[in-house]
PDB file of C-alpha atoms in Angstrom:
ATOM      1  CA  MET S   1     116.819  87.071  99.258  1.00 75.00           C
ATOM      2  CA  ASP S   2     117.576  90.631  97.828  1.00 85.00           C
ATOM      3  CA  ALA S   3     116.494  90.464  94.368  1.00 88.00           C
ATOM      4  CA  ARG S   4     119.776  92.660  93.310  1.00 91.00           C
ATOM      5  CA  LEU S   5     122.100  89.726  95.238  1.00 91.00           C
ATOM      6  CA  ARG S   6     119.800  86.827  93.649  1.00 93.00           C
ATOM      7  CA  GLU S   7     120.320  88.262  90.069  1.00 95.00           C
ATOM      8  CA  GLY S   8     124.117  88.806  90.457  1.00 95.00           C
ATOM      9  CA  ILE S   9     124.765  85.227  91.227  1.00 95.00           C
ATOM     10  CA  ARG S  10     122.829  84.339  88.177  1.00 96.00           C
ATOM     11  CA  LEU S  11     124.989  86.481  86.540  1.00 96.00           C
ATOM     12  CA  PHE S  12     127.819  85.309  87.976  1.00 95.00           C
ATOM     13  CA  ASN S  13     126.476  81.745  86.964  1.00 96.00           C
ATOM     14  CA  ASP S  14     126.179  82.863  83.784  1.00 95.00           C
ATOM     15  CA  GLY S  15     129.416  84.316  83.461  1.00 93.00           C
ATOM     16  CA  LYS S  16     128.547  87.695  82.911  1.00 95.00           C
ATOM     17  CA  PHE S  17     131.064  89.189  85.178  1.00 94.00           C
ATOM     18  CA  PHE S  18     131.003  92.827  84.566  1.00 94.00           C
ATOM     19  CA  GLU S  19     127.133  93.239  85.073  1.00 95.00           C
ATOM     20  CA  CYS S  20     127.382  90.985  88.275  1.00 94.00           C
ATOM     21  CA  HIS S  21     130.099  93.476  89.706  1.00 91.00           C
ATOM     22  CA  GLU S  22     128.027  96.149  88.509  1.00 91.00           C
ATOM     23  CA  THR S  23     125.028  94.561  89.835  1.00 94.00           C
ATOM     24  CA  TRP S  24     126.074  94.104  93.443  1.00 93.00           C
ATOM     25  CA  GLU S  25     127.558  97.557  93.711  1.00 90.00           C
ATOM     26  CA  GLY S  26     124.513  99.108  94.002  1.00 87.00           C
ATOM     27  CA  PHE S  27     123.676  96.134  96.377  1.00 90.00           C
ATOM     28  CA  TYR S  28     126.297  97.092  98.807  1.00 90.00           C
ATOM     29  CA  GLN S  29     125.478 100.528  98.541  1.00 90.00           C
ATOM     30  CA  ASP S  30     122.189  99.850  99.913  1.00 89.00           C
ATOM     31  CA  THR S  31     123.517  97.186 102.783  1.00 89.00           C
ATOM     32  CA  ASP S  32     123.397  96.936 106.194  1.00 89.00           C
ATOM     33  CA  ASP S  33     127.444  97.632 107.318  1.00 91.00           C
ATOM     34  CA  SER S  34     128.094  93.801 108.491  1.00 88.00           C
ATOM     35  CA  HIS S  35     127.457  92.535 105.099  1.00 90.00           C
ATOM     36  CA  LYS S  36     129.941  94.953 103.359  1.00 93.00           C
ATOM     37  CA  PRO S  37     133.035  93.107 103.494  1.00 94.00           C
ATOM     38  CA  PHE S  38     131.202  89.565 102.471  1.00 94.00           C
ATOM     39  CA  LEU S  39     130.025  91.666  99.702  1.00 95.00           C
ATOM     40  CA  GLU S  40     133.567  93.100  99.049  1.00 95.00           C
ATOM     41  CA  GLY S  41     134.419  89.108  98.828  1.00 96.00           C
ATOM     42  CA  LEU S  42     131.519  88.751  95.891  1.00 96.00           C
ATOM     43  CA  ILE S  43     132.490  91.505  94.024  1.00 96.00           C
ATOM     44  CA  GLN S  44     135.943  90.840  94.066  1.00 96.00           C
ATOM     45  CA  LEU S  45     135.682  87.334  92.777  1.00 97.00           C
ATOM     46  CA  ALA S  46     133.413  88.888  89.757  1.00 96.00           C
ATOM     47  CA  ALA S  47     135.569  91.172  89.554  1.00 96.00           C
ATOM     48  CA  ALA S  48     138.955  89.015  88.712  1.00 95.00           C
ATOM     49  CA  PHE S  49     137.186  86.449  86.954  1.00 94.00           C
ATOM     50  CA  ARG S  50     136.378  88.979  84.388  1.00 95.00           C
ATOM     51  CA  LEU S  51     140.135  90.200  84.086  1.00 92.00           C
ATOM     52  CA  PHE S  52     141.208  86.597  83.321  1.00 91.00           C
ATOM     53  CA  CYS S  53     138.199  86.498  81.161  1.00 91.00           C
ATOM     54  CA  ASP S  54     138.356  89.393  79.137  1.00 90.00           C
ATOM     55  CA  PHE S  55     141.749  90.259  78.883  1.00 88.00           C
ATOM     56  CA  GLY S  56     143.331  86.677  79.851  1.00 85.00           C
ATOM     57  CA  GLU S  57     144.922  88.635  82.735  1.00 86.00           C
ATOM     58  CA  VAL S  58     146.319  85.246  85.282  1.00 87.00           C
ATOM     59  CA  LYS S  59     148.192  86.679  88.061  1.00 88.00           C
ATOM     60  CA  GLY S  60     146.056  89.884  89.379  1.00 90.00           C
ATOM     61  CA  PRO S  61     143.206  88.234  88.845  1.00 91.00           C
ATOM     62  CA  VAL S  62     144.609  85.230  91.105  1.00 93.00           C
ATOM     63  CA  ARG S  63     145.898  88.195  93.732  1.00 94.00           C
ATOM     64  CA  MET S  64     142.242  88.868  93.920  1.00 95.00           C
ATOM     65  CA  ILE S  65     140.581  85.922  94.842  1.00 96.00           C
ATOM     66  CA  TYR S  66     143.173  85.426  97.427  1.00 97.00           C
ATOM     67  CA  GLN S  67     142.011  89.005  99.362  1.00 96.00           C
ATOM     68  CA  ALA S  68     137.830  87.824  98.144  1.00 97.00           C
ATOM     69  CA  LEU S  69     138.723  84.813  99.741  1.00 97.00           C
ATOM     70  CA  ILE S  70     140.217  86.118 103.219  1.00 96.00           C
ATOM     71  CA  ARG S  71     136.787  88.559 103.045  1.00 95.00           C
ATOM     72  CA  LEU S  72     134.921  85.104 102.512  1.00 96.00           C
ATOM     73  CA  GLU S  73     136.862  83.549 105.581  1.00 94.00           C
ATOM     74  CA  ASN S  74     134.258  84.442 108.380  1.00 92.00           C
ATOM     75  CA  TYR S  75     131.162  83.593 106.390  1.00 93.00           C
ATOM     76  CA  GLN S  76     131.425  80.433 106.502  1.00 90.00           C
ATOM     77  CA  PRO S  77     129.934  77.515 106.084  1.00 94.00           C
ATOM     78  CA  ALA S  78     126.909  80.090 104.735  1.00 90.00           C
ATOM     79  CA  PHE S  79     125.681  83.726 104.666  1.00 91.00           C
ATOM     80  CA  LEU S  80     122.703  85.150 102.996  1.00 90.00           C
ATOM     81  CA  GLN S  81     121.665  81.949 101.588  1.00 91.00           C
ATOM     82  CA  ILE S  82     124.545  81.400  99.478  1.00 93.00           C
ATOM     83  CA  GLN S  83     127.436  78.414 100.152  1.00 94.00           C
ATOM     84  CA  VAL S  84     130.277  80.032 101.393  1.00 95.00           C
ATOM     85  CA  ALA S  85     132.701  77.117 102.203  1.00 95.00           C
ATOM     86  CA  GLU S  86     132.132  75.383  98.979  1.00 95.00           C
ATOM     87  CA  LEU S  87     132.462  79.020  96.666  1.00 96.00           C
ATOM     88  CA  HIS S  88     135.571  79.838  99.319  1.00 96.00           C
ATOM     89  CA  ARG S  89     137.111  75.978  98.557  1.00 96.00           C
ATOM     90  CA  ALA S  90     136.441  75.883  94.682  1.00 95.00           C
ATOM     91  CA  ALA S  91     137.911  79.345  93.865  1.00 95.00           C
ATOM     92  CA  GLY S  92     140.801  79.130  96.045  1.00 94.00           C
ATOM     93  CA  ALA S  93     141.474  75.619  93.792  1.00 92.00           C
ATOM     94  CA  TRP S  94     141.284  77.850  90.263  1.00 91.00           C
ATOM     95  CA  ALA S  95     143.199  80.528  92.391  1.00 93.00           C
ATOM     96  CA  LYS S  96     146.127  77.765  93.154  1.00 91.00           C
ATOM     97  CA  ALA S  97     145.738  76.086  89.810  1.00 89.00           C
ATOM     98  CA  ALA S  98     145.965  79.150  88.033  1.00 88.00           C
ATOM     99  CA  GLU S  99     148.946  80.071  89.427  1.00 85.00           C
ATOM    100  CA  ALA S 100     150.924  76.350  89.127  1.00 83.00           C
ATOM    101  CA  ALA S 101     153.965  75.858  87.242  1.00 61.00           C
ATOM    102  CA  GLY S 102     152.569  75.638  83.829  1.00 62.00           C
ATOM    103  CA  GLY S 103     148.773  75.448  84.709  1.00 64.00           C
ATOM    104  CA  THR S 104     146.244  77.172  81.983  1.00 67.00           C
ATOM    105  CA  PRO S 105     142.945  78.521  83.973  1.00 71.00           C
ATOM    106  CA  ARG S 106     140.231  77.417  82.018  1.00 75.00           C
ATOM    107  CA  VAL S 107     137.124  79.768  81.980  1.00 77.00           C
ATOM    108  CA  SER S 108     135.018  76.074  82.134  1.00 76.00           C
ATOM    109  CA  ASN S 109     136.350  75.638  85.771  1.00 85.00           C
ATOM    110  CA  ILE S 110     135.561  79.071  87.112  1.00 91.00           C
ATOM    111  CA  PRO S 111     133.018  77.654  90.166  1.00 93.00           C
ATOM    112  CA  LYS S 112     129.426  78.794  90.433  1.00 95.00           C
ATOM    113  CA  ILE S 113     127.404  80.346  93.534  1.00 95.00           C
ATOM    114  CA  SER S 114     125.220  77.547  95.134  1.00 91.00           C
ATOM    115  CA  ILE S 115     122.773  78.931  97.225  1.00 90.00           C
ATOM    116  CA  GLN S 116     121.502  77.511  99.996  1.00 78.00           C
ATOM    117  CA  ARG S 117     118.545  75.371 100.048  1.00 72.00           C
ATOM    118  CA  PHE S 118     116.249  74.378 103.191  1.00 62.00           C
ATOM    119  CA  LYS S 119     114.310  71.278 103.170  1.00 53.00           C
ATOM    120  CA  LEU S 120     111.104  70.940 105.191  1.00 53.00           C
ATOM    121  CA  PHE S 121     111.864  67.247 106.131  1.00 53.00           C
ATOM    122  CA  PRO S 122     113.962  64.861 107.195  1.00 54.00           C
TER     123      PRO S 122
END
């Protein structure tokens, strides 16, 4: 896994969405074209959660999350060692809760990005 992708995941999971976005933007510039839609989805998630956490926005981030989920859809269940299906489910659940009538999204419910672990033995 590229060090910039790993660092972006660490920043995302630490709630440092602006820094995460910046890290992934650098990786995006250098990556293969076939990876770009996937990275666009991750970057959109980071941007959406930054808008929510830093500015209290809800509607814009929810729209951005749904757009990101469309981009991530074709990369399930895992891609570049990221457990995409798990992230897709969790981000979608967060967005649905945020748009529910009277729903109050919480920072503590923002999903984390999990890395696929490899087993050497069954």
